[in-house]
CSV table of C-alpha atoms and ligand atoms in Angstrom, one decimal:
chain,number,residue,atom,x,y,z
A,190,MET,CA,-0.1,-33.2,-17.1
A,191,THR,CA,-1.5,-29.5,-16.5
A,192,GLU,CA,-4.8,-28.7,-16.1
A,193,GLN,CA,-6.9,-26.4,-18.0
A,194,VAL,CA,-8.4,-23.9,-15.7
A,195,THR,CA,-11.0,-21.2,-16.6
A,196,ARG,CA,-12.4,-18.3,-14.7
A,197,ALA,CA,-15.5,-20.8,-13.6
A,198,THR,CA,-12.7,-22.5,-12.4
A,199,PHE,CA,-12.5,-19.6,-9.9
A,200,ASP,CA,-16.8,-19.9,-8.8
A,201,GLU,CA,-16.4,-24.1,-8.3
A,202,VAL,CA,-12.8,-24.0,-5.9
A,203,MET,CA,-11.8,-20.5,-4.2
A,204,ALA,CA,-13.4,-19.2,-1.3
A,205,PRO,CA,-15.8,-16.8,-2.5
A,206,ASN,CA,-14.9,-14.0,-0.9
A,207,TYR,CA,-13.3,-12.2,-4.5
A,208,ALA,CA,-15.0,-11.4,-7.1
A,209,PRO,CA,-12.2,-11.4,-10.2
A,210,ALA,CA,-12.0,-10.0,-13.6
A,211,ALA,CA,-13.4,-12.2,-16.2
A,212,MET,CA,-10.3,-12.8,-17.6
A,213,ILE,CA,-7.2,-14.8,-16.0
A,214,PRO,CA,-4.0,-12.3,-16.9
A,215,VAL,CA,-0.5,-15.6,-17.6
A,216,ARG,CA,2.2,-13.3,-18.3
A,217,GLY,CA,3.6,-9.6,-17.4
A,218,GLU,CA,6.1,-7.2,-18.7
A,219,GLY,CA,7.1,-4.2,-17.7
A,220,SER,CA,3.8,-2.3,-17.1
A,221,ARG,CA,1.9,-4.6,-19.6
A,222,ILE,CA,-0.2,-8.2,-19.2
A,223,TRP,CA,-1.8,-10.8,-21.4
A,224,ASP,CA,-4.4,-13.1,-20.7
A,225,GLN,CA,-5.7,-16.0,-22.0
A,226,GLU,CA,-6.8,-15.5,-25.0
A,227,GLY,CA,-3.5,-13.2,-25.8
A,228,LYS,CA,-5.9,-9.9,-25.2
A,229,GLU,CA,-2.9,-7.1,-23.6
A,230,TYR,CA,-3.6,-4.7,-21.3
A,231,ILE,CA,-1.6,-1.6,-19.7
A,232,ASP,CA,-0.8,-1.8,-16.3
A,233,PHE,CA,-1.9,1.3,-14.3
A,234,ALA,CA,-3.0,-1.2,-12.0
A,235,GLY,CA,0.8,-2.3,-10.3
A,236,GLY,CA,-1.3,-5.1,-8.6
A,237,ILE,CA,-2.7,-2.9,-6.5
A,238,ALA,CA,0.6,-0.3,-5.7
A,239,VAL,CA,2.9,-3.3,-5.7
A,240,THR,CA,4.7,-4.4,-8.6
A,241,ALA,CA,6.6,-1.0,-8.7
A,242,LEU,CA,9.6,-2.0,-11.1
A,243,GLY,CA,6.8,-3.3,-13.2
A,244,HIS,CA,6.4,-7.7,-13.8
A,245,SER,CA,9.4,-9.2,-14.5
A,246,HIS,CA,12.2,-6.8,-13.9
A,247,PRO,CA,15.4,-8.5,-14.8
A,248,THR,CA,17.0,-7.8,-12.4
A,249,LEU,CA,15.0,-8.8,-10.1
A,250,VAL,CA,14.0,-11.9,-11.7
A,251,LYS,CA,17.8,-13.3,-11.8
A,252,THR,CA,17.5,-12.1,-8.3
A,253,MET,CA,14.9,-14.5,-7.3
A,254,ARG,CA,17.0,-17.1,-10.0
A,255,ASP,CA,20.3,-16.9,-8.1
A,256,GLN,CA,18.8,-17.2,-4.6
A,257,ALA,CA,16.2,-19.9,-5.9
A,258,ASP,CA,19.7,-22.1,-6.6
A,259,LYS,CA,21.5,-21.1,-2.8
A,260,LEU,CA,19.1,-20.8,-0.5
A,261,TRP,CA,15.7,-21.2,0.1
A,262,HIS,CA,14.1,-21.4,3.1
A,263,LEU,CA,15.5,-21.6,7.7
A,264,SER,CA,12.9,-20.5,9.7
A,265,ASN,CA,14.1,-18.2,12.6
A,266,VAL,CA,15.7,-20.8,14.2
A,267,LEU,CA,19.1,-19.2,12.0
A,268,THR,CA,19.5,-16.2,10.6
A,269,ASN,CA,20.7,-15.5,7.0
A,270,GLU,CA,22.7,-13.4,4.8
A,271,PRO,CA,19.9,-11.4,2.3
A,272,ALA,CA,17.9,-11.1,5.4
A,273,LEU,CA,20.6,-9.2,7.4
A,274,ARG,CA,21.5,-7.6,4.3
A,275,LEU,CA,18.1,-5.9,4.5
A,276,ALA,CA,17.4,-5.1,7.2
A,277,LYS,CA,20.4,-3.1,7.3
A,278,LYS,CA,19.7,-1.3,4.4
A,279,LEU,CA,16.2,-0.4,5.3
A,280,THR,CA,18.0,1.4,8.8
A,281,GLU,CA,20.7,3.0,7.0
A,282,LYS,CA,18.0,4.6,4.9
A,283,THR,CA,15.8,5.6,7.4
A,284,PHE,CA,14.6,7.0,10.9
A,285,ALA,CA,14.8,3.2,12.2
A,286,ASP,CA,17.4,1.2,14.0
A,287,ARG,CA,15.7,-2.6,14.0
A,288,VAL,CA,14.1,-4.3,11.7
A,289,PHE,CA,11.1,-7.2,12.1
A,290,LEU,CA,10.5,-8.8,8.8
A,291,ALA,CA,6.9,-10.6,7.9
A,292,ASN,CA,5.0,-11.3,4.5
A,293,SER,CA,2.0,-8.6,4.6
A,294,GLY,CA,1.4,-5.3,5.5
A,295,GLY,CA,-1.2,-6.7,8.0
A,296,GLU,CA,1.6,-8.9,9.4
A,297,ALA,CA,3.6,-6.4,9.5
A,298,ASN,CA,0.8,-3.8,11.1
A,299,GLU,CA,-0.3,-7.2,13.5
A,300,ALA,CA,3.7,-6.4,15.0
A,301,ALA,CA,3.5,-2.9,15.0
A,302,PHE,CA,0.0,-3.0,17.3
A,303,LYS,CA,1.8,-5.4,19.5
A,304,LEU,CA,4.8,-3.9,19.1
A,305,ALA,CA,2.8,-0.3,20.9
A,306,ARG,CA,0.7,-2.6,23.3
A,307,ARG,CA,4.3,-4.2,24.5
A,308,TYR,CA,6.3,-0.8,24.6
A,309,ALA,CA,3.3,1.0,26.6
A,310,PHE,CA,2.8,-1.6,29.2
A,311,ASP,CA,7.1,-2.4,29.6
A,312,HIS,CA,7.3,1.4,30.5
A,313,PHE,CA,4.1,2.5,31.8
A,314,GLY,CA,1.8,-0.7,32.8
A,315,PRO,CA,-1.1,-2.1,31.4
A,316,GLU,CA,-3.6,0.2,31.6
A,317,LYS,CA,-1.8,2.0,29.4
A,318,ASN,CA,-3.4,0.4,25.8
A,319,GLU,CA,-5.2,2.4,23.7
A,320,ILE,CA,-4.6,2.4,20.1
A,321,ILE,CA,-6.2,5.7,18.1
A,322,SER,CA,-6.6,5.1,14.1
A,323,PHE,CA,-8.5,7.4,11.1
A,324,TYR,CA,-12.4,6.8,10.2
A,325,GLN,CA,-11.9,5.2,6.5
A,326,SER,CA,-8.2,4.1,7.2
A,327,PHE,CA,-7.0,0.5,6.0
A,328,HIS,CA,-4.7,-1.3,8.0
A,329,GLY,CA,-5.1,-5.0,7.3
A,330,ARG,CA,-7.7,-7.9,7.0
A,331,THR,CA,-6.5,-9.9,10.3
A,332,LEU,CA,-8.8,-9.9,13.8
A,333,PHE,CA,-6.9,-7.0,15.5
A,334,THR,CA,-5.8,-4.8,11.9
A,335,VAL,CA,-9.7,-4.5,10.5
A,336,SER,CA,-10.2,-3.5,14.5
A,337,VAL,CA,-7.7,-1.3,14.0
A,338,GLY,CA,-8.7,0.2,10.1
A,339,GLY,CA,-11.8,2.8,10.3
A,340,GLN,CA,-14.1,0.7,8.0
A,341,PRO,CA,-16.6,-1.0,10.3
A,342,LYS,CA,-17.6,-2.8,6.9
A,343,TYR,CA,-14.0,-5.1,7.6
A,344,THR,CA,-15.3,-5.8,11.5
A,345,GLU,CA,-19.0,-6.7,10.6
A,346,GLY,CA,-19.9,-10.5,11.7
A,347,PHE,CA,-16.2,-10.9,13.1
A,348,ALA,CA,-17.3,-9.8,16.5
A,349,PRO,CA,-16.1,-9.9,19.5
A,350,VAL,CA,-13.4,-8.2,18.4
A,351,PRO,CA,-10.1,-6.7,20.1
A,352,GLY,CA,-11.0,-3.8,22.6
A,353,GLY,CA,-9.0,-0.7,23.4
A,354,ILE,CA,-9.2,0.7,19.6
A,355,LYS,CA,-10.3,4.2,19.1
A,356,HIS,CA,-11.2,6.5,16.2
A,357,CYS,CA,-11.0,9.3,15.2
A,358,GLU,CA,-11.2,12.2,11.5
A,359,TYR,CA,-8.2,12.1,9.7
A,360,ASN,CA,-6.4,15.4,8.8
A,361,ASN,CA,-9.0,17.2,11.8
A,362,ILE,CA,-6.5,17.9,15.0
A,363,GLU,CA,-9.3,18.6,17.1
A,364,SER,CA,-11.1,15.3,16.6
A,365,LEU,CA,-7.4,13.7,18.0
A,366,LYS,CA,-7.7,16.0,20.7
A,367,GLU,CA,-11.0,14.7,22.1
A,368,ILE,CA,-9.7,11.3,22.2
A,369,ILE,CA,-6.1,11.2,22.8
A,370,SER,CA,-5.1,10.7,26.7
A,371,ASP,CA,-2.4,9.0,28.7
A,372,LYS,CA,-4.1,6.2,28.0
A,373,THR,CA,-3.5,6.4,24.4
A,374,CYS,CA,0.0,3.8,23.3
A,375,ALA,CA,-0.2,4.5,19.4
A,376,VAL,CA,-1.9,7.0,17.0
A,377,VAL,CA,-1.6,5.3,13.7
A,378,MET,CA,-1.9,6.4,10.7
A,379,GLU,CA,-1.4,6.4,6.7
A,380,PRO,CA,0.6,9.6,5.5
A,381,ILE,CA,-1.9,8.8,2.5
A,382,GLN,CA,-4.6,7.1,2.5
A,383,GLY,CA,-4.8,5.0,0.5
A,384,GLU,CA,-8.3,2.3,0.1
A,385,GLY,CA,-9.8,5.4,2.0
A,386,GLY,CA,-10.1,6.8,-1.6
A,387,ILE,CA,-5.8,8.8,-1.8
A,388,ILE,CA,-6.3,11.7,0.5
A,389,PRO,CA,-2.7,13.0,1.3
A,390,ALA,CA,-2.5,14.0,5.4
A,391,ASP,CA,-1.9,17.6,5.5
A,392,PRO,CA,1.3,18.1,6.8
A,393,GLU,CA,0.5,20.9,9.2
A,394,PHE,CA,-2.0,17.8,10.7
A,395,ALA,CA,0.8,15.6,10.5
A,396,LYS,CA,3.2,17.9,12.8
A,397,GLN,CA,0.4,18.0,14.7
A,398,VAL,CA,0.0,14.4,15.6
A,399,ARG,CA,3.3,14.2,16.3
A,400,ALA,CA,2.8,16.9,19.1
A,401,LEU,CA,0.3,15.3,20.7
A,402,CYS,CA,1.7,11.3,20.3
A,403,ASP,CA,4.8,13.1,22.3
A,404,GLU,CA,2.5,15.0,25.0
A,405,HIS,CA,0.6,11.9,25.6
A,406,LYS,CA,3.6,9.6,25.6
A,407,ALA,CA,2.1,7.6,23.0
A,408,LEU,CA,3.9,5.9,19.9
A,409,LEU,CA,3.3,7.3,16.2
A,410,VAL,CA,3.0,4.5,13.9
A,411,PHE,CA,3.4,5.5,10.5
A,412,ASP,CA,1.3,2.3,7.9
A,413,GLU,CA,3.3,2.9,4.7
A,414,VAL,CA,2.3,-0.2,3.6
A,415,GLN,CA,0.8,1.4,0.4
A,416,SER,CA,2.2,4.2,-0.2
A,417,GLY,CA,6.0,3.4,1.2
A,418,VAL,CA,8.8,2.6,-1.4
A,419,GLY,CA,9.1,5.3,-3.9
A,420,ARG,CA,5.7,5.4,-4.2
A,421,THR,CA,5.3,8.9,-3.5
A,422,GLY,CA,8.4,10.0,-5.7
A,423,THR,CA,10.4,9.6,-1.4
A,424,LEU,CA,11.9,6.2,-0.6
A,425,TYR,CA,9.4,6.8,2.5
A,426,ALA,CA,6.5,9.4,2.7
A,427,TYR,CA,7.3,10.6,6.0
A,428,GLU,CA,9.6,11.9,4.7
A,429,GLN,CA,7.5,14.7,3.1
A,430,THR,CA,6.0,15.4,5.7
A,431,GLY,CA,8.1,16.9,8.1
A,432,VAL,CA,7.6,14.2,10.6
A,433,THR,CA,9.4,10.8,11.9
A,434,PRO,CA,7.5,8.2,13.4
A,435,ASP,CA,8.0,5.6,15.7
A,436,ILE,CA,6.9,2.2,13.8
A,437,LEU,CA,6.8,2.1,10.2
A,438,THR,CA,5.4,-0.8,8.8
A,439,THR,CA,6.4,-1.4,5.0
A,440,ALA,CA,5.4,-4.0,1.9
A,441,LYS,CA,3.7,-4.4,-1.5
A,442,SER,CA,6.6,-2.5,-3.5
A,443,LEU,CA,8.3,-4.0,-1.2
A,444,GLY,CA,9.3,-7.4,-3.0
A,445,ASN,CA,7.0,-6.3,-6.5
A,446,GLY,CA,4.9,-9.0,-5.9
A,447,PHE,CA,6.5,-11.4,-4.2
A,448,PRO,CA,5.2,-11.4,-0.3
A,449,VAL,CA,7.5,-9.8,2.0
A,450,ALA,CA,6.8,-6.9,4.6
A,451,ALA,CA,8.8,-5.1,7.0
A,452,MET,CA,8.0,-3.4,10.3
A,453,LEU,CA,11.0,-0.8,10.9
A,454,ALA,CA,11.3,1.0,14.5
A,455,THR,CA,13.9,3.0,16.7
A,456,GLU,CA,16.2,1.1,19.0
A,457,GLU,CA,14.6,2.6,22.2
A,458,VAL,CA,11.0,1.2,20.9
A,459,ALA,CA,11.7,-2.1,19.2
A,460,LYS,CA,13.2,-3.3,22.9
A,461,SER,CA,10.3,-4.6,23.8
A,462,LEU,CA,10.2,-7.2,21.4
A,463,ALA,CA,11.8,-9.0,22.9
A,464,VAL,CA,12.8,-12.5,22.7
A,465,GLY,CA,9.6,-15.1,22.7
A,466,THR,CA,7.7,-12.5,22.0
A,467,HIS,CA,6.4,-12.5,18.6
A,468,GLY,CA,7.5,-14.5,15.5
A,469,SER,CA,6.8,-15.6,11.9
A,470,THR,CA,7.7,-18.5,10.6
A,471,TYR,CA,8.2,-16.8,7.0
A,472,GLY,CA,9.7,-13.9,8.0
A,473,GLY,CA,12.7,-13.0,7.1
A,474,ASN,CA,13.0,-15.8,4.6
A,475,PRO,CA,16.0,-15.9,2.3
A,476,MET,CA,14.5,-15.5,-0.9
A,477,ALA,CA,12.2,-12.8,-0.2
A,478,ALA,CA,14.6,-11.1,1.6
A,479,ALA,CA,17.4,-10.9,-1.7
A,480,ILE,CA,14.3,-9.6,-3.7
A,481,ALA,CA,13.1,-6.8,-1.4
A,482,GLU,CA,17.4,-5.5,-1.2
A,483,ALA,CA,17.3,-5.5,-5.1
A,484,VAL,CA,13.6,-3.9,-4.7
A,485,ILE,CA,15.2,-1.2,-2.8
A,486,ASP,CA,18.5,-0.9,-4.6
A,487,ILE,CA,16.7,0.3,-7.7
A,488,VAL,CA,14.0,2.7,-6.1
A,489,ASP,CA,16.2,4.2,-4.0
A,490,THR,CA,18.2,6.4,-6.9
A,491,PRO,CA,17.5,9.8,-8.0
A,492,GLU,CA,16.4,8.0,-11.0
A,493,VAL,CA,13.6,6.4,-10.0
A,494,LEU,CA,12.5,9.0,-8.1
A,495,GLU,CA,13.1,12.6,-9.6
A,496,GLY,CA,11.0,9.9,-12.4
A,497,VAL,CA,8.2,9.2,-9.9
A,498,LYS,CA,7.5,13.0,-9.5
A,499,LYS,CA,8.0,13.3,-13.8
A,500,ARG,CA,5.0,10.6,-14.4
A,501,HIS,CA,3.3,12.1,-11.6
A,502,GLN,CA,3.0,15.1,-13.4
A,503,LEU,CA,2.7,13.5,-16.4
A,504,PHE,CA,-0.6,11.3,-15.3
A,505,VAL,CA,-1.8,15.0,-13.6
A,506,ASP,CA,-2.5,16.0,-17.0
A,507,GLU,CA,-3.7,13.2,-19.1
A,508,LEU,CA,-6.3,13.1,-16.7
A,509,ASN,CA,-7.1,16.6,-16.2
A,510,ALA,CA,-7.3,17.2,-20.4
A,511,ILE,CA,-9.5,14.4,-20.6
A,512,ASN,CA,-12.0,15.6,-17.4
A,513,GLU,CA,-11.5,19.2,-19.2
A,514,LYS,CA,-13.8,16.9,-22.4
A,515,TYR,CA,-15.8,14.8,-20.6
A,516,HIS,CA,-16.3,16.4,-16.8
A,517,ALA,CA,-16.0,12.7,-15.3
A,518,PHE,CA,-14.1,13.7,-12.1
A,519,LYS,CA,-14.7,16.0,-9.3
A,520,GLU,CA,-10.8,16.3,-8.4
A,521,ILE,CA,-7.1,14.4,-9.7
A,522,ARG,CA,-4.8,14.2,-6.3
A,523,GLY,CA,-2.5,11.8,-4.9
A,524,MET,CA,0.8,12.3,-4.4
A,525,GLY,CA,3.9,10.2,-7.2
A,526,MET,CA,1.8,7.2,-8.3
A,527,LEU,CA,-0.8,6.9,-6.2
A,528,MET,CA,-3.3,8.7,-7.6
A,529,GLY,CA,-7.0,9.1,-7.4
A,530,ALA,CA,-9.7,10.9,-9.1
A,531,GLU,CA,-12.6,11.2,-7.3
A,532,VAL,CA,-15.9,11.1,-9.4
A,533,ALA,CA,-18.1,13.6,-10.2
A,534,ASP,CA,-21.4,14.0,-7.9
A,535,GLU,CA,-23.8,12.9,-10.6
A,536,PHE,CA,-21.3,9.5,-11.3
A,537,ALA,CA,-20.8,8.8,-7.1
A,538,GLY,CA,-21.1,5.4,-6.1
A,539,HIS,CA,-19.4,4.5,-9.8
A,540,ALA,CA,-16.2,4.2,-9.5
A,541,LYS,CA,-15.9,0.6,-10.3
A,542,ASP,CA,-18.4,1.5,-13.7
A,543,PHE,CA,-15.0,3.1,-15.4
A,544,LEU,CA,-12.3,0.0,-14.1
A,545,THR,CA,-15.1,-1.9,-16.0
A,546,HIS,CA,-14.8,-0.3,-19.2
A,547,ALA,CA,-10.5,0.8,-18.6
A,548,ALA,CA,-10.6,-3.1,-18.5
A,549,ASP,CA,-13.1,-3.7,-21.9
A,550,GLU,CA,-10.0,-1.4,-23.5
A,551,GLY,CA,-7.5,-3.3,-21.9
A,552,LEU,CA,-6.4,-1.3,-19.5
A,553,PHE,CA,-5.8,-2.0,-16.0
A,554,VAL,CA,-6.9,0.6,-13.1
A,555,LEU,CA,-7.8,0.2,-9.7
A,556,VAL,CA,-11.2,2.0,-7.2
A,557,ALA,CA,-10.5,3.2,-3.4
A,558,GLY,CA,-13.8,3.1,-2.7
A,559,PRO,CA,-17.1,3.8,-4.5
A,560,ASN,CA,-16.4,7.0,-5.8
A,561,VAL,CA,-12.3,7.4,-6.5
A,562,VAL,CA,-10.6,6.0,-9.5
A,563,ARG,CA,-7.3,4.8,-8.2
A,564,PHE,CA,-4.1,5.1,-10.1
A,565,ALA,CA,-1.0,2.8,-9.0
A,566,PRO,CA,0.7,2.1,-11.8
A,567,SER,CA,4.9,1.1,-12.1
A,568,LEU,CA,7.6,3.6,-10.6
A,569,ILE,CA,9.1,3.0,-13.9
A,570,ILE,CA,5.9,2.4,-16.7
A,571,PRO,CA,7.3,3.8,-19.8
A,572,GLU,CA,6.5,7.3,-21.1
A,573,ALA,CA,4.7,5.5,-24.2
A,574,ASP,CA,2.8,3.2,-22.2
A,575,ILE,CA,1.4,6.3,-20.7
A,576,LYS,CA,0.5,7.9,-23.7
A,577,GLN,CA,-1.2,4.4,-24.9
A,578,GLY,CA,-2.8,4.4,-21.5
A,579,PHE,CA,-4.6,7.1,-21.9
A,580,GLU,CA,-5.9,6.8,-25.4
A,581,ARG,CA,-7.6,3.8,-23.6
A,582,PHE,CA,-8.3,5.8,-20.7
A,583,GLU,CA,-10.2,8.5,-22.0
A,584,ARG,CA,-12.6,5.9,-24.8
A,585,ALA,CA,-13.4,3.8,-21.2
A,586,VAL,CA,-14.4,7.6,-19.9
A,587,ALA,CA,-16.2,8.3,-22.9
A,588,LYS,CA,-18.2,4.8,-22.8
A,589,THR,CA,-18.4,5.4,-19.2
A,590,VAL,CA,-19.8,8.8,-19.3
A,591,ALA,CA,-22.5,8.3,-22.0
A,592,ALA,CA,-23.6,4.8,-20.1
A,593,LEU,CA,-24.4,6.5,-17.1
A,594,ARG,CA,-25.2,10.3,-18.6
A,595,LYS,CA,-28.2,7.5,-20.2
B,696,PLP,C1,-2.5,0.7,3.8
B,696,PLP,C2,-2.2,-0.3,4.4
B,696,PLP,N1,-1.7,-1.4,5.0
B,696,PLP,C3,-2.3,-2.7,4.9
B,696,PLP,C4,-3.0,-2.9,3.5
B,696,PLP,C5,-2.6,-4.9,4.1
B,696,PLP,O1,-1.7,-5.1,3.5
B,696,PLP,P1,-1.9,-6.6,3.2
B,696,PLP,O2,-2.7,-7.0,2.4
B,696,PLP,O3,-0.4,-7.4,2.6
B,696,PLP,O4,-2.0,-7.1,4.1
B,696,PLP,C6,-3.0,-2.3,3.2
B,696,PLP,C7,-3.2,-3.4,1.8
B,696,PLP,O5,-4.0,-3.0,0.9
B,696,PLP,C8,-3.1,-0.9,3.0
B,696,PLP,O6,-2.8,-0.2,1.5
């Protein structure tokens, strides 16, 4: 018999590292979700930029069922057809020649950072080991990835942390110039900072980062865990920066909620990930790979990618219309289906209040730090759901503003 569980059960048995909302969703379809009480929500959060094709997408459900009937797991002692097909697809559609499959964004980044160190070690010796990343960046929660990430709150209390990591200012090339050197093995950047507040890289900045990497024989790593798989309107955001990285990591939307990630690299760089240097029991699992392959097939079509750009405009128009009435936000920014509304100065630190009121109204949104309300919905969210979602968001904004202005 299935045991009855409630939100209170979370506080009894789960590690206390999350503070989930009071309701428990039990079912989703497209961009709608229902909780235990039957209350319906419109999903502008997409599981934090994950459910790119919405909930229970029929093709993905069928793909998963078909694969479940065939083969679940082998380990990397053997390879499998879905993993090979997925890797082939990713190399055909990107700059990359080689793929390492993993299970989460953090794990893909861990592989990328290890590969960058190993490549430098192989070609230039052990002294070239410094990794540079940017303040406010986010690359995962393993000890190495939180250390590379540019948010000190995530390493607090976890020392000693890995060394050989430096940080500088995003979108400020002078700041990078001050610390990059021939000891740098890699510069790591998100083409659009997600957790850091939805901040797109200035294309000129990205080009100069590439040039500095070349000058110092450092690899350029793009963390596209959040921005990848069509979210910005191209399969990967790097295509819009005019800059090609040496290594790219992708996760989140890649499995539409099924855990899967990949690290992509050029032939030359990937050589350093020789037999025995790295691995993962589940990485390249046939279930995950089959689903990711189906996701890529659906997303990488003009229909979906053009649709992302069209929907972006709809979101921006709706947000601007609401903002004209309530003056709640000082900037609306982002790319494709990854957008942020930075709260006006009078509401600084209160982005979460908008999220809470939105949930009360039957709408899931996200925050990105204390000042930015974030939207990362399905890439194929129906127009009617966008319209209705913004009716709910307007009520939430009205309530939040009224409460905070009291
Ligand atoms: C840019 C970026 N990199 C890495 C990660 C970590 O991914 P995961 O939580 O799957 O380990 C995230 C998650 O938010 C992310 O946004």
